[in-house]
Structure formats: structure tokens, C-alpha cells
mmCIF file of C-alpha atoms and ligand atoms in Angstrom:
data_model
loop_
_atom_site.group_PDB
_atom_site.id
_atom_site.type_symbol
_atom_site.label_atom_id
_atom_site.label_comp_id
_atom_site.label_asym_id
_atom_site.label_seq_id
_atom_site.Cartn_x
_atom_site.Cartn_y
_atom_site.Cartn_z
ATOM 1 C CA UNK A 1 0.000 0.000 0.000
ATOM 2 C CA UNK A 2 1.681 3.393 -1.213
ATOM 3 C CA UNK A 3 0.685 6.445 -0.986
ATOM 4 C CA UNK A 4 -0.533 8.798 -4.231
ATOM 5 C CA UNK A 5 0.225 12.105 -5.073
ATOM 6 C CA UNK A 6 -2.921 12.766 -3.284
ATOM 7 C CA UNK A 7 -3.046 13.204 0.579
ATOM 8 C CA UNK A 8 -5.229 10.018 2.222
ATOM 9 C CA UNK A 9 -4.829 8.318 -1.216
ATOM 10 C CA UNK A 10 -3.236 5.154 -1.376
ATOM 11 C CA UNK A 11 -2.734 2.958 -4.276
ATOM 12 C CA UNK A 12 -1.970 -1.049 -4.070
ATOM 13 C CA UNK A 13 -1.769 -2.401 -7.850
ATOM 14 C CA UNK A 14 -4.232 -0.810 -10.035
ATOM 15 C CA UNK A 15 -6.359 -0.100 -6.969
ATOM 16 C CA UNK A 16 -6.979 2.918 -5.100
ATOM 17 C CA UNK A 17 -8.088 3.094 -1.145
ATOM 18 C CA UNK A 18 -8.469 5.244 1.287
ATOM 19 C CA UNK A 19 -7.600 5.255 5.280
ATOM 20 C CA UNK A 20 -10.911 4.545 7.406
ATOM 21 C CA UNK A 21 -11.364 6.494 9.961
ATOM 22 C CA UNK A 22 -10.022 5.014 13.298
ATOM 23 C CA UNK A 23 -14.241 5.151 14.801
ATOM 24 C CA UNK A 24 -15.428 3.264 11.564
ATOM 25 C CA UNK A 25 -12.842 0.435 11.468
ATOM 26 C CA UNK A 26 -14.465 -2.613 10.555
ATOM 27 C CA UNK A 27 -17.619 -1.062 9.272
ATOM 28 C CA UNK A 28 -18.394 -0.739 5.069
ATOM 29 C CA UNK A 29 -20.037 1.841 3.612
ATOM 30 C CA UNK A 30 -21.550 -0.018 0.656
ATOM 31 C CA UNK A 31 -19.580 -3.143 -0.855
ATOM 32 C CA UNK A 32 -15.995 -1.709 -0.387
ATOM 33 C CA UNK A 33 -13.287 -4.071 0.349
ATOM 34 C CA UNK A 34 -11.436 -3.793 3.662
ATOM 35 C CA UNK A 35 -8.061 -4.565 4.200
ATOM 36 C CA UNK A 36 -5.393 -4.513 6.428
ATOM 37 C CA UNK A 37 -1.917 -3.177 6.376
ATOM 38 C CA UNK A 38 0.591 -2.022 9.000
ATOM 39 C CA UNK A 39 -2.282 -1.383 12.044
ATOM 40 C CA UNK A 40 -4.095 0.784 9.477
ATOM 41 C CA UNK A 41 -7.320 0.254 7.782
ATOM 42 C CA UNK A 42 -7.552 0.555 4.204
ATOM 43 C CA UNK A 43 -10.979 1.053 1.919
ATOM 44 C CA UNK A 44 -10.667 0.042 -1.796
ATOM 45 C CA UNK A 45 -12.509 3.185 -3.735
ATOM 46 C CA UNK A 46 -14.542 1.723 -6.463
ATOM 47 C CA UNK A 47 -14.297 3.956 -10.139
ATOM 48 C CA UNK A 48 -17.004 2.588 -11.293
ATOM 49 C CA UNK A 49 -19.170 3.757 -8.250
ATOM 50 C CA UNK A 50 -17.149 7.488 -7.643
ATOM 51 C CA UNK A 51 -16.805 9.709 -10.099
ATOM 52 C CA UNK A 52 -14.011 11.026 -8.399
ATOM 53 C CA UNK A 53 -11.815 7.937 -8.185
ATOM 54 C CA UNK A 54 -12.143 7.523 -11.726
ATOM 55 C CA UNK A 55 -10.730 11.237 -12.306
ATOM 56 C CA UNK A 56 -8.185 10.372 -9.724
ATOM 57 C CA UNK A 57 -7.126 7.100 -11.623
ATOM 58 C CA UNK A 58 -7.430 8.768 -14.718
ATOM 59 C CA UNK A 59 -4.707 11.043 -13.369
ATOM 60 C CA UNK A 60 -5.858 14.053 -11.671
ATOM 61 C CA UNK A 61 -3.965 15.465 -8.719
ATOM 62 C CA UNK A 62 -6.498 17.974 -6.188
ATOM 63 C CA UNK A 63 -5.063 19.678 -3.514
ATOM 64 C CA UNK A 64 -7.481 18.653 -0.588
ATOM 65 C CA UNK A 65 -5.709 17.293 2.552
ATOM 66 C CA UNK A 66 -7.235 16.105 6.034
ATOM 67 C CA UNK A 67 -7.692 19.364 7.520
ATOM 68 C CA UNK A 68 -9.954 20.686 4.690
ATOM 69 C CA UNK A 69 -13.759 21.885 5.252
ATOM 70 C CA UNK A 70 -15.450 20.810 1.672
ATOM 71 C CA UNK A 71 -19.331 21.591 -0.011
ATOM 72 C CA UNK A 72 -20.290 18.371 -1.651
ATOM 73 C CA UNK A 73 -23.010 19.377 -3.738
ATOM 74 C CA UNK A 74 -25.508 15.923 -4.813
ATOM 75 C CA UNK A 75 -24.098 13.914 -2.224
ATOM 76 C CA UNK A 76 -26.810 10.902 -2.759
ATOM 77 C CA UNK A 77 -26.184 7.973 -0.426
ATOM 78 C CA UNK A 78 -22.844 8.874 0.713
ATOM 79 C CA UNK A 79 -20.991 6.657 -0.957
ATOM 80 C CA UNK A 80 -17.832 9.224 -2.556
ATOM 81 C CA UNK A 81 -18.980 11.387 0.381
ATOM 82 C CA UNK A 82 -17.375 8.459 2.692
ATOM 83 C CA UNK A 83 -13.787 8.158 0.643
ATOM 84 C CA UNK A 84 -13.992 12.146 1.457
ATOM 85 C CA UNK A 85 -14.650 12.021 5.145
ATOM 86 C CA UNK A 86 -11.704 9.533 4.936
ATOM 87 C CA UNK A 87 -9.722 11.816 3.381
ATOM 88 C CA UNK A 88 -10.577 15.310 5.477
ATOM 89 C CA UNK A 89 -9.971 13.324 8.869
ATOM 90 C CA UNK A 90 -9.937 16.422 10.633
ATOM 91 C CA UNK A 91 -12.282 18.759 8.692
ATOM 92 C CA UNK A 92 -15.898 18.710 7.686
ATOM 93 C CA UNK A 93 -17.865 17.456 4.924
ATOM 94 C CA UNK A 94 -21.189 19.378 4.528
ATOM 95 C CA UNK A 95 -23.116 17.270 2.281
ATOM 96 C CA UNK A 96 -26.306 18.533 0.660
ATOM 97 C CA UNK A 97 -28.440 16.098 -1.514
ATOM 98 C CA UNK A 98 -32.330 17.013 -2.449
ATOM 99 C CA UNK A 99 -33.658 13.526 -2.402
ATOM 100 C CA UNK A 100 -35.055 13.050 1.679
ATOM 101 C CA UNK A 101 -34.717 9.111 0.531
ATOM 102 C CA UNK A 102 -31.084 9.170 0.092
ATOM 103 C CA UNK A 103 -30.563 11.631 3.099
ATOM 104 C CA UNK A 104 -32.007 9.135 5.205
ATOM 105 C CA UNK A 105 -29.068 6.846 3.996
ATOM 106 C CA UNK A 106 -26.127 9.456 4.539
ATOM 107 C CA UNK A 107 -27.628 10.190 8.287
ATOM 108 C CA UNK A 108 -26.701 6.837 8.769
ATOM 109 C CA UNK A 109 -23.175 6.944 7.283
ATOM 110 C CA UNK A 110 -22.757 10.630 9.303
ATOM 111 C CA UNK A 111 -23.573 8.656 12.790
ATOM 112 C CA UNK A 112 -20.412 7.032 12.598
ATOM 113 C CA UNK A 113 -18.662 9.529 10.540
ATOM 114 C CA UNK A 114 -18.798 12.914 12.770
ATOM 115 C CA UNK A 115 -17.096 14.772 10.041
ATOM 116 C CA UNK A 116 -20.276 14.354 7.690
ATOM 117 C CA UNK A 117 -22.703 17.122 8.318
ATOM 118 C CA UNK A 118 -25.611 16.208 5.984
ATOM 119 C CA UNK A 119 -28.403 18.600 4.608
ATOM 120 C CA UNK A 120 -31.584 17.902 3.103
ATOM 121 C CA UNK A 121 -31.494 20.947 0.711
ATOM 122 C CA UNK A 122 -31.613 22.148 -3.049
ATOM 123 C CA UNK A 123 -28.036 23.311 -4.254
ATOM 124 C CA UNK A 124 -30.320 26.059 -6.504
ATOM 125 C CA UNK A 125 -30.022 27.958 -3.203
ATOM 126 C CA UNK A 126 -27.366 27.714 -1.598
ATOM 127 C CA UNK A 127 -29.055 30.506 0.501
ATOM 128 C CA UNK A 128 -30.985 28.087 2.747
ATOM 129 C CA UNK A 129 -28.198 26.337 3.980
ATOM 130 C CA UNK A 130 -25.722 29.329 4.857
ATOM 131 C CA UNK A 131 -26.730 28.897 8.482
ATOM 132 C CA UNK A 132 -24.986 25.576 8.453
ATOM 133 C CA UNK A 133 -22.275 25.950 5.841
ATOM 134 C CA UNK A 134 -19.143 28.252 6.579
ATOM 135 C CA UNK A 135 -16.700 28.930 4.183
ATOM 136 C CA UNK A 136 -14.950 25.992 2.507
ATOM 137 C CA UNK A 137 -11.378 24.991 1.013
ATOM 138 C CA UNK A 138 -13.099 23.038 -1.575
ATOM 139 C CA UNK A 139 -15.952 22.545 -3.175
ATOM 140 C CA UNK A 140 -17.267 19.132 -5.114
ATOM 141 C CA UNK A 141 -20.343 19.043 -7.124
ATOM 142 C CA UNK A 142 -21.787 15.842 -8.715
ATOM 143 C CA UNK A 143 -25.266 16.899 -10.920
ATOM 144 C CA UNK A 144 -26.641 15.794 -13.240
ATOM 145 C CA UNK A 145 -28.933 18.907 -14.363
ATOM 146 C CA UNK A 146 -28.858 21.062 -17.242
ATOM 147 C CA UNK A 147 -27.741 23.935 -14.855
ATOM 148 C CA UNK A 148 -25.162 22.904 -13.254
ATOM 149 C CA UNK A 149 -22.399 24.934 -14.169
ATOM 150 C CA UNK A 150 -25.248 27.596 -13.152
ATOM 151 C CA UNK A 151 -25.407 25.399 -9.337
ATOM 152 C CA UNK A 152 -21.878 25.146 -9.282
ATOM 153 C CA UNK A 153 -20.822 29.577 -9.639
ATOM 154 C CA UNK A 154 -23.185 30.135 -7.166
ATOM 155 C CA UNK A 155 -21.841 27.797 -4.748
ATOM 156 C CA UNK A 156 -18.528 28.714 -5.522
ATOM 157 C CA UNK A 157 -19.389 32.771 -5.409
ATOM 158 C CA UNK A 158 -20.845 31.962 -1.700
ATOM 159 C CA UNK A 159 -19.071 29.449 0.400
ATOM 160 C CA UNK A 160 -15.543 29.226 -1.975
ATOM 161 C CA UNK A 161 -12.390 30.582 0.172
ATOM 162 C CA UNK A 162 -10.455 32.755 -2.045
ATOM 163 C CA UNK A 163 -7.097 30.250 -2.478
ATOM 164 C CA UNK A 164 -9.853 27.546 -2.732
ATOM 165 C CA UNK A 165 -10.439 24.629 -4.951
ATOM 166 C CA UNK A 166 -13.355 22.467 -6.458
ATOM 167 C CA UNK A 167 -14.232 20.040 -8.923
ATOM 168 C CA UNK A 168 -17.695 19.863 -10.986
ATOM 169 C CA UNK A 169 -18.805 16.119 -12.821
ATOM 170 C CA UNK A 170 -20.238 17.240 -15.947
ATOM 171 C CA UNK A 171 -22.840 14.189 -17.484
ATOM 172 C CA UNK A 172 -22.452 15.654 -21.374
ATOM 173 C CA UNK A 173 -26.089 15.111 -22.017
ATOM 174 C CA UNK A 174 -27.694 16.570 -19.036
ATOM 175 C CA UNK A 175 -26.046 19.856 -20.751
ATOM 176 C CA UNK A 176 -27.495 19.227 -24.280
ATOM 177 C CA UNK A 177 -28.568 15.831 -25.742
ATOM 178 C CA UNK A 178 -27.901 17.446 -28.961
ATOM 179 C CA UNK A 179 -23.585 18.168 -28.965
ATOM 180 C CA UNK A 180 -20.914 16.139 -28.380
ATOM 181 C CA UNK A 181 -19.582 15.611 -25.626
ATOM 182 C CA UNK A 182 -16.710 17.522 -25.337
ATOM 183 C CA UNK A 183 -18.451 20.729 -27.094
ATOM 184 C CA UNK A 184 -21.035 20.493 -23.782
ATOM 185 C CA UNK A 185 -17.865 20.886 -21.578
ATOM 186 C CA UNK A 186 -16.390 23.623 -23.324
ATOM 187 C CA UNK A 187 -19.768 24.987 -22.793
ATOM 188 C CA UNK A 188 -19.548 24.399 -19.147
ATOM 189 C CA UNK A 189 -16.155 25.597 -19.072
ATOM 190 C CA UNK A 190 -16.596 28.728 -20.516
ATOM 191 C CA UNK A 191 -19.413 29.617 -17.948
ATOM 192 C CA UNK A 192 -16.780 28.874 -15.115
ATOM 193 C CA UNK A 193 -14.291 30.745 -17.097
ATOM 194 C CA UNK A 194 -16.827 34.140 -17.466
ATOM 195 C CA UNK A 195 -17.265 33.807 -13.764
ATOM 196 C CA UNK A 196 -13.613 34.191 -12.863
ATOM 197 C CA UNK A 197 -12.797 30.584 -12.427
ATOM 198 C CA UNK A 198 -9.639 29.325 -13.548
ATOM 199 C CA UNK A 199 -9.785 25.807 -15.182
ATOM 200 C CA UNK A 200 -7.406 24.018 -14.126
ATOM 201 C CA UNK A 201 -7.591 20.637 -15.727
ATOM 202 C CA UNK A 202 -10.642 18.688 -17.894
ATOM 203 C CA UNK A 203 -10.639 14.869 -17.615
ATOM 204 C CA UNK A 204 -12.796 12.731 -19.465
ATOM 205 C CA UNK A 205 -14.102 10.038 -17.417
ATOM 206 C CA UNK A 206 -14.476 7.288 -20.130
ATOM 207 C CA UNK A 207 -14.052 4.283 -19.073
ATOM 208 C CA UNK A 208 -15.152 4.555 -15.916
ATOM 209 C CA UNK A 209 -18.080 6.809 -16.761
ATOM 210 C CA UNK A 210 -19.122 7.528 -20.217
ATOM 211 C CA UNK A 211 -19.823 10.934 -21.485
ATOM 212 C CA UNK A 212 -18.806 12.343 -18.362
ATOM 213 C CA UNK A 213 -15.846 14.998 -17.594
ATOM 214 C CA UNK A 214 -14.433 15.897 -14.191
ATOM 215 C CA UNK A 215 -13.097 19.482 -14.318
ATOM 216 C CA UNK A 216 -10.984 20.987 -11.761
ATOM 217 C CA UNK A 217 -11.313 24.365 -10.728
ATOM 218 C CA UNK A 218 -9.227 27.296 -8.575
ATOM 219 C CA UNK A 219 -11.275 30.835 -7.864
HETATM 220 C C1 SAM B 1 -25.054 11.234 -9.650
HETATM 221 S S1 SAM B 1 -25.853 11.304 -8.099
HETATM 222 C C2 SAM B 1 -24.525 11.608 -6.971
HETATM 223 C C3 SAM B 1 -23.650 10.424 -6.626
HETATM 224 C C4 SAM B 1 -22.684 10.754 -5.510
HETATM 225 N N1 SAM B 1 -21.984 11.986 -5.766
HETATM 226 C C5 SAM B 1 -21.649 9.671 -5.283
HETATM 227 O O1 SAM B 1 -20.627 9.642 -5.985
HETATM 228 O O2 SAM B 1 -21.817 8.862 -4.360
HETATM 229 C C6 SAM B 1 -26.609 12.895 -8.149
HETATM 230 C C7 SAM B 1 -27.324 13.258 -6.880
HETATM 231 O O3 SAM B 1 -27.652 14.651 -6.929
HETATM 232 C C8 SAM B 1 -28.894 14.835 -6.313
HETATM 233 N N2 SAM B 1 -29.435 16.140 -6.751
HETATM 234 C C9 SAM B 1 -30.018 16.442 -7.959
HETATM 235 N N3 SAM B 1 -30.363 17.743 -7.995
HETATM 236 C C10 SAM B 1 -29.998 18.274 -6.801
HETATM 237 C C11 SAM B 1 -30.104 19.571 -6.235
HETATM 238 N N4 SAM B 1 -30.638 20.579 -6.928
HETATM 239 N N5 SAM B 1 -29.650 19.776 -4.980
HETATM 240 C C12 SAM B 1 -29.088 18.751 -4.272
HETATM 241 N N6 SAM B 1 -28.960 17.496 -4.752
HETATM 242 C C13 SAM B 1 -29.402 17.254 -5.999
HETATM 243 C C14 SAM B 1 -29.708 13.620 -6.747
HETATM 244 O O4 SAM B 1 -30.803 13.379 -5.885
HETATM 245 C C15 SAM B 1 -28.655 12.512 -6.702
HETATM 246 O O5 SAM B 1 -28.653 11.854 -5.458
#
């Protein structure tokens, strides 16, 4: 088990894990492998299942390390929430997701995991949750709506410290069925772009996730 170029990242072949926290040893999020090495527990983080660890196997390198506060914007059941809480040991993961179904779901993961703070909210405005949500070091967004990038500024334009970071998923064909793929990204990243974000890097997701793009932001 080695570590990546990513604090709380590990790599063990062509897998990727990260650390469980020391109150959740033992206990799986959803059908994660555990394993053992050197007293430490070790998660396997499934690509097919996270959006971001298929942009971090497909080579991306974001600067989030354990002390970081992060927005997670569509947070569903929790499970790429988890890998974060993992990797934020000592900050906080405020994790908004619309669908009261799924939040029942991440309660449970955020009763063993005391870094997840998880809201029942629409990211459209961001407004409603600023009494819970301080300012963040990074901000992670995973939506698949047609205004996203839209979701994603205002976030960013609220909660976003100025030296912070984030990182949108765009699905190509919640943006417009109509394009190809890549022209709905440019699409999205010119909206970031006209909003004073600076884009840092685009990956394309394939194979993990067809059709999809992670791009990495700084404000
Ligand atoms: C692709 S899933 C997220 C998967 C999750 N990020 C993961 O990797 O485990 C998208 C989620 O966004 C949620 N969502 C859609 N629109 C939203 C909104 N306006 N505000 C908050 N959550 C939203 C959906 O209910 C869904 O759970």
C-alpha cells in the first residue's frame, strides 16, 4: 500500500483506497473491500461507483488534505462522500443532496462519521443552507442537471475561500442531448471561465463513466 500524489490516497496495484477512519474500522459503507496493512485500515474506492476515483485514476492530482472543510453538492447515499470524510480526517464534509430518501441513507453513514454534516437541501439555493455551511477549502459538485455549471458559480461565489479549490462532474447530455460531448464541456467551461474561475484541468471520465468529464477548478 503506497501512498498517491494525493493526501489520504493510497494505491496497491491498479487499486486505489483510502484510510478509514479510526471510529469506523471494521464497518463498510456499501460493498468496499477492507483490508489490512501495518495497524491501518484501508478502503478500496470503487471507479465505477465514484466519479471522483475515476478522475483520480485517470490522473488528476487535487489539492485537498485532512484538515480541509469541503461543499459536496448531490451527495446521494454517501458513498464518494465516505472516501472524502476519509480523506478530510480532521475537517468537515457538509453534504447537501435534495432527495429526503437518500438523506435518510447518509444520516446513517454521518452517525459514525462525525465529520459528515448532511443537509436535506436544493443546491439552486445555496441561501438556505448558509446557516450551516461556513466557508470551505473546496468545493465538489456531482449533478446531473442542465444547470449545473449555473449550481456550481453560485456555490462557488458563496461558500468558496479565495485560495480555494473544487471540482464539478459534468454528465455531457444533461447539458445538451444534442452536442458532443466535449463541445457540452467547453460549454460548461466557458461559464466557469466568465465567472472568474480558472480551469485548471478537464478529464474525461471514459471508461469509468461515459460521457462524463471531471473538471478541476481554482477561484
Ligand atoms: C449522480 S448522483 C450523486 C452520486 C454521488 N456523488 C456519489 O458519488 O456517491 C446525483 C445526486 O444529486 C442529487 N441532486 C439532484 N439535484 C440536486 C439539487 N438541486 N440539490 C441537491 N442534490 C441534488 C440527486 O438526488 C442525486 O442523489
Amino acid at each position: 500500500m503506497k501512498l498517491t500524489k494525493i493526501e489520504g490516497v493510497y494505491q496497491q496495484n491498479d487499486k486505489i483506497f483510502t484510510e478509514n477512519l479510526e471510529s469506523c474500522k471494521g464497518i463498510k459503507v456499501y460493498n468496499e473491500q477492507l483490508v489490512s496493512y501495518k495497524n491501518k485500515e484501508f478502503r478500496s474506492w470503487n471507479p465505477y461507483r465514484s466519479k471522483l476515483a475515476a478522475a483520480i485514476l485517470k490522473g488528476i492530482t487535487i489539492k485537498i488534505e485532512k484538515d480541509v472543510n469541503v461543499l459536496y453538492l448531490g451527495a446521494a447515499t454517501g458513498t464518494t462522500v465516505s472516501h472524502v470524510s476519509d480523506i478530510v480526517k480532521n475537517g468537515i464534509v457538509y453534504a447537501v443532496e435534495n432527495s429526503p430518501i437518500a438523506v435518510t441513507n447518509l444520516i446513517n453513514v454521518s452517525q459514525k462519521r462525525k465529520n459528515i454534516i448532511p443537509i436535506l437541501g436544493d443546491a439552486n439555493h445555496s441561501d438556505r443552507y448558509s446557516a450551516i455551511v461556513s466557508s470551505v477549502d473546496f468545493i465538489y459538485q456531482d449533478i446531473s442537471q442542465r444547470n449545473q455549471p449555473e449550481i456550481f458559480i453560485e456555490n462557488t461565489e458563496r461558500y468558496l475561500k479565495k485560495d480555494g479549490n473544487g471540482m464539478i462532474m459534468v454528465k455531457a447530455r444533461s447539458i445538451d442531448v444534442s452536442l458532443k460531448p466535449k463541445q457540452a464541456y467547453e460549454i460548461v467551461c466557458s461559464k466557469l471561465k466568465e465567472h472568474g474561475l480558472e480551469i485548471i484541468k478537464t478529464i474525461d471520465l471514459a471508461p469509468y463513466e461515459k460521457d462524463h468529464a471531471a473538471i478541476y477548478i481554482s477561484i
